[in-house]
Coordinates of C-alpha atoms in Angstrom, one line a residue:
X1 CA -10.5 -35.4 23.2
X2 CA -14.1 -37.1 23.8
X3 CA -17.9 -37.0 23.3
X4 CA -21.2 -38.8 23.0
X5 CA -24.6 -38.4 21.5
X6 CA -27.7 -40.0 23.4
X7 CA -31.6 -40.5 22.4
X8 CA -34.2 -42.6 24.2
X9 CA -36.4 -44.6 22.3
X10 CA -39.1 -47.0 23.0
X11 CA -40.1 -50.7 21.2
X12 CA -41.7 -48.9 18.7
X13 CA -38.7 -46.6 17.6
X14 CA -35.3 -49.1 19.7
X15 CA -32.8 -45.6 20.2
X16 CA -30.0 -48.1 19.0
X17 CA -31.8 -47.0 15.7
X18 CA -28.7 -44.3 16.7
X19 CA -26.8 -47.6 15.2
X20 CA -27.9 -47.1 12.1
X21 CA -28.4 -43.5 11.6
X22 CA -24.9 -43.3 12.5
X23 CA -23.3 -46.3 9.9
X24 CA -21.3 -47.5 13.0
X25 CA -22.9 -50.6 14.9
X26 CA -23.6 -50.8 18.5
X27 CA -22.2 -53.9 19.0
X28 CA -18.5 -53.8 18.5
X29 CA -15.6 -50.8 18.9
X30 CA -14.2 -49.3 16.1
X31 CA -11.4 -47.6 14.7
X32 CA -10.8 -45.3 12.0
X33 CA -7.3 -43.7 10.7
X34 CA -7.2 -39.8 11.0
X35 CA -4.2 -37.5 9.3
X36 CA -3.6 -36.6 13.5
X37 CA -4.7 -40.1 14.9
X38 CA -7.4 -42.7 15.7
X39 CA -10.9 -42.7 15.5
X40 CA -12.4 -44.3 18.1
X41 CA -16.5 -45.3 18.1
X42 CA -18.3 -47.0 20.6
X43 CA -21.5 -47.7 22.4
X44 CA -21.0 -47.5 26.7
X45 CA -24.8 -48.3 26.9
X46 CA -26.9 -49.7 23.7
X47 CA -30.1 -50.7 23.8
X48 CA -34.4 -49.9 23.5
X49 CA -34.8 -46.8 26.2
X50 CA -31.1 -45.6 25.7
X51 CA -29.0 -46.0 23.3
X52 CA -25.3 -43.9 23.3
X53 CA -22.4 -43.4 20.8
X54 CA -19.0 -41.8 22.0
X55 CA -16.2 -40.4 19.9
X56 CA -13.1 -40.7 21.5
X57 CA -9.8 -39.5 19.2
X58 CA -6.0 -40.2 20.1
X59 CA -3.9 -37.7 18.8
X60 CA -0.2 -38.1 17.9
X61 CA 0.8 -34.7 18.7
X62 CA 4.5 -35.5 16.7
X63 CA 1.4 -36.0 13.8
X64 CA -0.2 -33.2 15.2
X65 CA 3.4 -30.9 15.0
X66 CA 4.7 -32.8 11.6
X67 CA 1.7 -31.9 10.0
X68 CA 1.4 -28.4 10.7
X69 CA 0.8 -25.5 8.7
X70 CA 3.0 -23.1 11.3
X71 CA 1.9 -20.8 14.1
X72 CA 0.1 -18.1 11.8
X73 CA -2.4 -17.5 9.0
X74 CA -4.9 -20.4 9.7
X75 CA -2.1 -22.1 12.2
X76 CA -3.2 -23.3 15.6
X77 CA -2.0 -19.7 17.4
X78 CA -1.6 -21.7 21.1
X79 CA 1.0 -23.3 18.3
X80 CA 4.3 -20.7 19.0
X81 CA 4.2 -21.2 22.6
X82 CA 4.7 -24.8 23.1
X83 CA 4.3 -27.0 19.4
X84 CA 3.8 -30.2 21.5
X85 CA 3.1 -29.3 25.1
X86 CA -0.8 -27.8 24.2
X87 CA -4.5 -28.2 24.7
X88 CA -4.6 -30.7 20.7
X89 CA -4.5 -34.0 22.7
X90 CA -7.7 -33.5 25.1
X91 CA -10.4 -30.5 24.6
X92 CA -12.1 -30.6 21.8
X93 CA -11.5 -28.6 18.7
X94 CA -10.8 -28.4 14.6
X95 CA -9.4 -31.7 15.1
X96 CA -13.0 -32.9 16.4
X97 CA -14.2 -31.6 14.3
X98 CA -12.7 -33.5 11.3
X99 CA -12.9 -36.7 13.1
X100 CA -16.5 -36.6 13.5
X101 CA -17.2 -35.0 9.4
X102 CA -14.5 -38.1 8.4
X103 CA -16.6 -40.7 11.0
X104 CA -19.3 -40.0 10.2
X105 CA -19.2 -38.6 6.8
X106 CA -23.0 -40.5 5.6
X107 CA -24.7 -39.4 9.2
X108 CA -23.8 -35.8 8.2
X109 CA -25.6 -35.8 4.6
X110 CA -28.5 -37.0 6.4
X111 CA -28.3 -40.4 4.3
X112 CA -29.4 -43.7 6.2
X113 CA -30.9 -46.3 3.3
X114 CA -31.8 -48.6 6.3
X115 CA -33.6 -45.9 8.4
X116 CA -34.3 -43.3 5.7
X117 CA -37.7 -42.2 7.5
X118 CA -35.7 -41.7 11.3
X119 CA -33.5 -39.2 9.3
X120 CA -36.0 -37.1 8.4
X121 CA -37.3 -37.2 12.0
X122 CA -36.0 -35.0 14.5
X123 CA -34.6 -36.6 17.4
X124 CA -34.7 -36.6 21.3
X125 CA -30.8 -35.9 21.0
X126 CA -28.5 -35.4 24.1
X127 CA -25.3 -34.1 23.1
X128 CA -21.6 -34.1 26.0
X129 CA -18.3 -32.5 25.4
X130 CA -16.4 -32.9 28.9
X131 CA -13.7 -30.3 27.7
X132 CA -14.7 -28.1 25.2
X133 CA -12.4 -24.5 24.8
X134 CA -14.5 -21.6 24.7
X135 CA -13.2 -18.3 23.6
X136 CA -15.6 -15.8 24.9
X137 CA -16.4 -18.2 27.9
X138 CA -20.2 -19.6 28.6
X139 CA -21.8 -16.6 27.3
X140 CA -21.2 -17.0 24.2
X141 CA -21.8 -20.8 23.8
X142 CA -25.3 -20.5 24.9
X143 CA -25.0 -17.0 21.2
X144 CA -23.7 -20.1 19.3
X145 CA -26.3 -22.7 20.4
X146 CA -29.5 -21.4 21.7
X147 CA -30.4 -19.4 18.3
X148 CA -30.6 -23.4 16.9
X149 CA -32.8 -24.7 18.8
X150 CA -31.0 -26.7 22.0
X151 CA -31.1 -26.7 26.0
X152 CA -28.1 -25.6 26.5
X153 CA -25.2 -26.6 29.7
X154 CA -22.0 -24.7 29.6
X155 CA -20.6 -25.3 33.1
X156 CA -17.0 -23.9 33.3
X157 CA -14.0 -25.8 34.3
X158 CA -11.9 -24.1 37.5
X159 CA -7.8 -23.5 36.5
X160 CA -7.9 -25.9 39.2
X161 CA -10.4 -27.0 41.9
X162 CA -8.1 -26.9 44.5
X163 CA -7.1 -23.4 44.4
X164 CA -10.5 -21.7 43.8
X165 CA -9.3 -18.2 43.9
X166 CA -7.3 -19.1 40.4
X167 CA -10.8 -18.6 38.6
X168 CA -11.9 -20.2 35.8
X169 CA -10.5 -21.3 32.7
X170 CA -11.4 -20.8 29.5
X171 CA -12.5 -24.0 29.3
X172 CA -16.8 -25.5 30.1
X173 CA -18.0 -28.3 30.1
X174 CA -20.8 -28.9 27.3
X175 CA -24.7 -30.6 27.2
X176 CA -26.7 -29.3 24.3
X177 CA -30.6 -31.1 24.4
X178 CA -33.3 -30.4 22.1
X179 CA -35.5 -32.8 20.4
X180 CA -36.1 -30.6 17.0
X181 CA -33.6 -31.5 15.0
X182 CA -32.1 -34.3 12.7
X183 CA -29.0 -36.1 13.7
X184 CA -27.5 -34.7 11.1
X185 CA -28.5 -31.1 11.9
X186 CA -26.9 -31.2 15.1
X187 CA -23.8 -32.9 14.0
X188 CA -24.0 -29.8 10.8
X189 CA -23.8 -27.5 14.7
X190 CA -21.1 -29.2 16.1
X191 CA -18.8 -29.6 12.7
X192 CA -18.9 -25.5 12.8
X193 CA -19.3 -24.2 15.9
X194 CA -16.9 -26.4 17.9
X195 CA -13.9 -24.8 15.9
X196 CA -15.4 -21.5 16.3
X197 CA -15.7 -21.8 19.9
X198 CA -11.4 -23.2 19.9
X199 CA -11.5 -20.3 18.1
X200 CA -8.6 -20.9 16.4
X201 CA -8.0 -24.3 13.2
X202 CA -4.8 -26.9 12.7
X203 CA -5.3 -27.2 9.2
X204 CA -4.7 -24.0 6.9
X205 CA -7.6 -22.0 5.7
X206 CA -7.9 -21.9 1.9
X207 CA -10.8 -20.9 -0.6
X208 CA -12.6 -24.4 -0.3
X209 CA -13.2 -24.1 3.3
X210 CA -15.8 -21.1 2.4
X211 CA -17.7 -24.3 0.6
X212 CA -17.5 -26.1 3.5
X213 CA -18.6 -23.6 5.6
X214 CA -21.8 -23.1 3.3
X215 CA -22.9 -27.4 3.3
X216 CA -23.1 -27.2 6.9
X217 CA -24.3 -24.4 7.4
X218 CA -27.3 -24.8 4.9
X219 CA -30.5 -24.1 6.5
X220 CA -29.0 -22.5 9.1
X221 CA -26.5 -20.0 9.4
X222 CA -27.9 -17.3 7.1
X223 CA -30.6 -17.1 9.6
X224 CA -28.1 -16.6 12.8
X225 CA -27.8 -14.0 14.9
X226 CA -24.2 -14.6 15.7
X227 CA -23.5 -15.1 11.6
X228 CA -20.6 -12.6 11.5
X229 CA -18.9 -13.8 14.5
X230 CA -18.8 -17.3 13.0
X231 CA -17.9 -17.2 9.6
X232 CA -14.6 -14.5 10.6
X233 CA -13.9 -17.3 13.2
X234 CA -14.3 -20.5 11.0
X235 CA -12.8 -19.6 8.6
X236 CA -9.6 -18.0 11.0
X237 CA -10.2 -14.4 10.2
X238 CA -9.0 -13.9 6.7
X239 CA -10.5 -10.8 5.5
X240 CA -11.7 -11.7 1.4
X241 CA -12.9 -15.2 2.5
X242 CA -15.6 -13.9 4.9
X243 CA -16.6 -11.4 2.4
X244 CA -17.3 -13.9 0.5
X245 CA -19.1 -16.4 3.0
X246 CA -20.7 -13.6 3.9
X247 CA -22.3 -12.8 0.2
X248 CA -23.1 -16.0 -0.8
X249 CA -25.3 -16.0 2.5
X250 CA -27.2 -12.9 1.9
X251 CA -28.2 -14.4 -1.4
X252 CA -29.2 -17.7 0.1
X253 CA -31.7 -15.0 3.3
X254 CA -32.4 -13.2 -0.2
X255 CA -33.6 -15.9 -1.8
X256 CA -35.9 -17.5 1.3
X257 CA -37.1 -14.2 1.8
X258 CA -38.9 -14.1 -1.6
X259 CA -39.8 -18.1 -2.0
X260 CA -37.6 -19.0 -5.0
X261 CA -34.0 -20.2 -5.7
X262 CA -30.0 -18.3 -4.9
X263 CA -29.7 -18.9 -8.8
X264 CA -32.8 -16.8 -9.8
X265 CA -31.1 -13.9 -7.6
X266 CA -28.1 -13.7 -8.4
X267 CA -28.3 -13.4 -12.2
X268 CA -27.5 -9.5 -12.9
X269 CA -24.3 -10.3 -14.5
X270 CA -24.3 -13.8 -17.0
X271 CA -21.1 -15.9 -16.5
X272 CA -20.3 -15.5 -19.5
X273 CA -19.5 -11.7 -19.0
X274 CA -18.3 -11.5 -15.7
X275 CA -15.4 -10.2 -16.4
X276 CA -13.7 -8.2 -13.4
X277 CA -10.5 -8.8 -12.7
X278 CA -9.2 -10.0 -9.7
X279 CA -6.3 -7.7 -8.3
X280 CA -2.5 -8.8 -8.6
X281 CA -1.2 -10.6 -5.1
X282 CA 1.3 -7.7 -4.0
X283 CA 5.1 -11.0 -4.4
X284 CA 3.7 -11.2 -7.8
X285 CA 4.3 -7.2 -8.2
X286 CA 6.9 -7.7 -6.2
X287 CA 8.6 -10.4 -8.9
X288 CA 7.4 -9.0 -11.7
X289 CA 8.8 -5.2 -10.8
X290 CA 12.3 -7.4 -9.3
X291 CA 13.1 -9.3 -13.0
X292 CA 12.2 -5.7 -14.7
X293 CA 15.0 -3.7 -13.1
X294 CA 17.5 -6.6 -13.1
X295 CA 16.6 -6.7 -17.1
X296 CA 17.5 -2.7 -16.7
X297 CA 20.8 -4.1 -14.7
X298 CA 21.4 -6.5 -17.8
X299 CA 21.9 -8.6 -15.3
X300 CA 22.7 -12.5 -16.4
X301 CA 24.5 -14.2 -13.4
X302 CA 21.6 -13.3 -10.3
X303 CA 21.9 -14.6 -6.4
X304 CA 18.6 -15.1 -4.6
X305 CA 19.9 -14.1 -1.3
X306 CA 17.0 -15.9 1.3
X307 CA 15.7 -17.4 -1.4
X308 CA 13.3 -19.2 0.7
X309 CA 10.7 -21.6 -0.3
X310 CA 12.1 -20.7 -4.4
X311 CA 9.2 -18.5 -5.8
X312 CA 11.8 -15.8 -7.4
X313 CA 14.1 -18.6 -8.3
X314 CA 11.7 -20.5 -10.4
X315 CA 10.5 -17.6 -12.3
X316 CA 13.8 -16.2 -13.1
X317 CA 14.4 -19.9 -14.6
X318 CA 11.6 -18.8 -17.1
X319 CA 13.4 -16.1 -18.2
X320 CA 16.5 -17.0 -20.4
X321 CA 18.3 -13.9 -20.5
X322 CA 19.5 -15.0 -17.1
X323 CA 21.8 -18.1 -18.0
X324 CA 22.8 -18.5 -14.0
X325 CA 21.0 -18.7 -10.7
X326 CA 22.0 -18.5 -7.2
X327 CA 19.4 -19.5 -4.7
X328 CA 21.0 -18.7 -1.6
X329 CA 19.5 -19.7 2.4
X330 CA 20.3 -20.6 5.8
X331 CA 17.9 -23.0 6.6
X332 CA 18.1 -26.4 4.6
X333 CA 14.0 -27.1 5.3
X334 CA 13.6 -23.9 3.0
X335 CA 15.9 -25.2 0.3
X336 CA 14.0 -28.8 0.5
X337 CA 11.5 -27.0 -0.5
X338 CA 12.5 -24.8 -2.7
X339 CA 14.7 -27.8 -4.5
X340 CA 11.0 -29.8 -4.5
X341 CA 8.9 -26.8 -5.9
X342 CA 11.7 -26.2 -8.8
X343 CA 12.2 -30.3 -9.4
X344 CA 15.3 -30.8 -9.7
X345 CA 15.9 -34.2 -9.7
X346 CA 13.6 -33.7 -12.8
X347 CA 14.9 -31.2 -14.2
X348 CA 16.1 -30.9 -17.8
X349 CA 20.2 -31.0 -18.3
X350 CA 20.6 -27.5 -19.3
X351 CA 18.0 -26.1 -17.3
X352 CA 19.7 -28.1 -14.7
X353 CA 23.2 -26.0 -15.1
X354 CA 21.2 -22.9 -15.0
X355 CA 20.3 -23.4 -11.2
X356 CA 21.8 -24.1 -7.7
X357 CA 20.8 -23.8 -4.4
X358 CA 23.8 -23.2 -1.2
X359 CA 23.5 -23.2 2.5
X360 CA 24.7 -20.0 4.0
X361 CA 24.4 -17.0 6.7
X362 CA 23.7 -13.6 4.9
X363 CA 25.9 -13.1 8.0
X364 CA 29.3 -13.7 7.0
X365 CA 31.1 -13.5 3.8
X366 CA 30.9 -16.5 1.4
X367 CA 33.5 -16.1 -1.5
X368 CA 31.1 -18.6 -3.0
X369 CA 29.3 -15.5 -3.6
X370 CA 32.0 -13.2 -5.5
X371 CA 31.6 -12.1 -9.2
X372 CA 28.2 -12.5 -9.7
X373 CA 26.2 -9.6 -12.3
X374 CA 22.7 -9.1 -9.4
X375 CA 22.3 -9.6 -6.2
X376 CA 18.2 -10.0 -4.6
X377 CA 17.3 -9.9 -0.6
X378 CA 13.6 -9.8 -1.8
X379 CA 11.6 -9.7 1.7
X380 CA 14.9 -10.3 4.0
X381 CA 16.5 -7.5 5.9
X382 CA 13.1 -7.3 8.0
X383 CA 13.8 -10.4 8.6
X384 CA 17.3 -9.4 10.9
X385 CA 17.4 -8.1 14.2
X386 CA 18.7 -4.1 13.7
X387 CA 22.5 -4.9 15.7
X388 CA 23.2 -8.3 12.6
X389 CA 22.0 -5.6 9.5
X390 CA 25.3 -4.4 9.3
X391 CA 27.0 -8.0 9.3
X392 CA 24.9 -8.2 6.6
X393 CA 25.4 -5.6 4.2
X394 CA 28.8 -5.4 4.7
X395 CA 28.6 -9.4 3.8
X396 CA 27.2 -8.0 0.8
X397 CA 27.8 -4.9 -0.7
X398 CA 31.2 -5.0 0.6
X399 CA 32.3 -9.0 0.7
X400 CA 30.4 -10.4 -2.6
X401 CA 30.0 -7.0 -3.8
X402 CA 27.6 -7.2 -7.4
X403 CA 27.4 -4.7 -9.8
X404 CA 23.7 -4.2 -8.9
X405 CA 22.2 -5.5 -5.7
X406 CA 17.4 -5.1 -5.5
X407 CA 16.2 -5.0 -1.7
X408 CA 12.2 -4.6 -1.5
X409 CA 11.3 -4.3 2.1
X410 CA 7.7 -3.9 3.8
X411 CA 6.4 -0.5 3.6
X412 CA 5.0 0.3 7.4
X413 CA 3.0 3.5 6.5
X414 CA 0.7 1.3 4.7
X415 CA -0.2 -0.9 7.2
X416 CA -3.3 1.6 7.9
X417 CA -4.4 0.5 4.2
X418 CA -4.0 -3.3 5.4
X419 CA -8.2 -4.0 7.2
X420 CA -7.5 -7.1 8.2
X421 CA -3.8 -5.9 10.7
X422 CA -3.9 -4.8 13.7
X423 CA -2.4 -1.2 14.2
X424 CA 0.8 -1.4 15.5
X425 CA 1.1 -4.9 14.2
X426 CA 3.7 -5.9 11.9
X427 CA 3.0 -8.1 8.2
X428 CA 4.1 -11.7 9.6
X429 CA 5.4 -12.1 13.2
X430 CA 8.9 -12.9 12.6
X431 CA 9.4 -9.5 11.2
X432 CA 12.0 -7.5 13.8
X433 CA 10.5 -4.7 12.4
X434 CA 9.4 -3.2 8.8
X435 CA 11.1 1.0 8.2
X436 CA 8.3 4.3 7.0
X437 CA 10.0 5.5 3.1
X438 CA 12.5 7.9 5.2
X439 CA 14.0 5.3 7.2
X440 CA 14.7 3.3 4.0
X441 CA 15.7 6.1 2.1
X442 CA 18.1 6.8 5.3
X443 CA 20.1 4.0 5.6
X444 CA 19.9 3.1 1.9
X445 CA 22.0 5.7 1.0
X446 CA 24.0 5.4 4.2
X447 CA 25.2 1.6 2.6
X448 CA 25.3 3.2 -0.7
X449 CA 27.8 5.8 0.3
X450 CA 29.9 3.4 2.9
X451 CA 30.5 1.1 -0.2
X452 CA 30.4 2.7 -3.8
X453 CA 27.4 1.8 -4.5
X454 CA 24.6 4.4 -6.5
X455 CA 21.1 4.3 -5.5
X456 CA 17.2 4.4 -6.3
X457 CA 14.5 3.8 -4.8
X458 CA 11.0 1.8 -7.3
X459 CA 7.5 1.7 -6.0
X460 CA 6.0 -1.7 -6.4
X461 CA 2.5 -2.1 -5.5
X462 CA -0.6 0.9 -6.0
X463 CA 1.9 3.6 -5.6
X464 CA -0.6 5.9 -2.4
X465 CA -1.2 9.5 -2.4
X466 CA -0.7 9.0 1.3
X467 CA 1.1 6.9 2.8
X468 CA 3.2 5.6 -0.7
X469 CA 3.5 2.0 -2.3
X470 CA 3.6 -1.0 0.3
X471 CA 6.9 -2.6 -0.8
X472 CA 9.7 0.0 -1.4
X473 CA 12.3 -1.3 -3.5
X474 CA 16.0 -0.2 -3.5
X475 CA 18.6 0.0 -6.8
X476 CA 21.6 -0.4 -5.6
X477 CA 25.0 0.3 -8.7
X478 CA 28.1 0.0 -7.9
X479 CA 30.1 3.3 -8.7
X480 CA 32.9 1.8 -11.4
X481 CA 36.1 4.1 -10.9
X482 CA 37.6 4.9 -14.4
X483 CA 41.1 3.7 -14.7
X484 CA 43.7 6.7 -14.3
X485 CA 46.0 6.0 -17.6
X486 CA 49.3 4.4 -18.2

């Protein structure tokens, strides 16, 4: 990844002042470690008339994979296609934006003790990015940068110069020129808009990204004509974060229009009296429903089948009614994360005696799983291919035969209520299917009849009168046959 920033000057205001503003000496090359590789800063040219600073990010592909947060929910969408073979080391993206903010952190804030007056003055600037992913094409590049005072050249890069009939790639060679911006403003524009054009981030987007966006967007984002697109893409289309950012940007716009401070506008409710409760996450409701059902079944020895990273096991450990808890998963990586979550290596002896983590496949019988009061399959069945479900049914209901079995799974009918879920998509990329309420009841009824259980159904989450609850839960209870008198 490569980016250059150039400026011009004269004897009175030499171009080499760029070195002071960037806090990087033009006379030597420097290296900086980042979480995904090495950032190099050097100056291909540096004299009074013209000075160019170059940022070269040498990406460590192995580190990028190891630190990846996954192919979805904030990770780069190309990761599913190729974890190691992709454009991340070569094309400007959020990796370069993060390196930019790290290496030039003082410059982005506009801090320069050696040349404070230059830091506040607009400079003749030229920024070049040889390879920039632009999802939306050159037209979107112009719509993003031109309103900020840049003269923009976005030249499409052909897929292959030997085969012009193949057309252009999604990359452009970007050149930005301006005489009306300070260096700090220019760097903040790049920090926000590089990942926006790439439309992907290499790290998990959490709530603190809203603060980062608003800091970097101060003075320009609130009035930008493409504000909606910028906030949505920068925050990886996380609807709740995007809404939060846009509400805060609207306050900024109103304050500027009224020539007042944001605090004066946003004073309808005193901070101490704001008591609006945040909605309880569905995963928390699901675990609460499971604990309630286990309590009603008087279960003490519980299997968490497909325990994943151990969230339910952690909740079960908090309740002394559950004297033996076994988390089962086929993934050793997930079990390792669960072990760290539970702090098994630091757990007291009495508490540690209550919990066991086992590696096992739920589609094979395992004698270690026999004889328990209850088993939980929480958001598990939908991850299996339908032809493999009979094997799981026999392993759980036919071989292990716990007294109670709880099965939770998404209700596909409720998906229309998720504003961020495209029509026809499942809630998770790894879901092989999602059942309607009728399909789930039909499956559960067949399993109960075949293996000698009764079954009841419980909604989890808000029970919509039209489409039902977001999660559906089946509670299976084994039928105990009375022994005939001798």
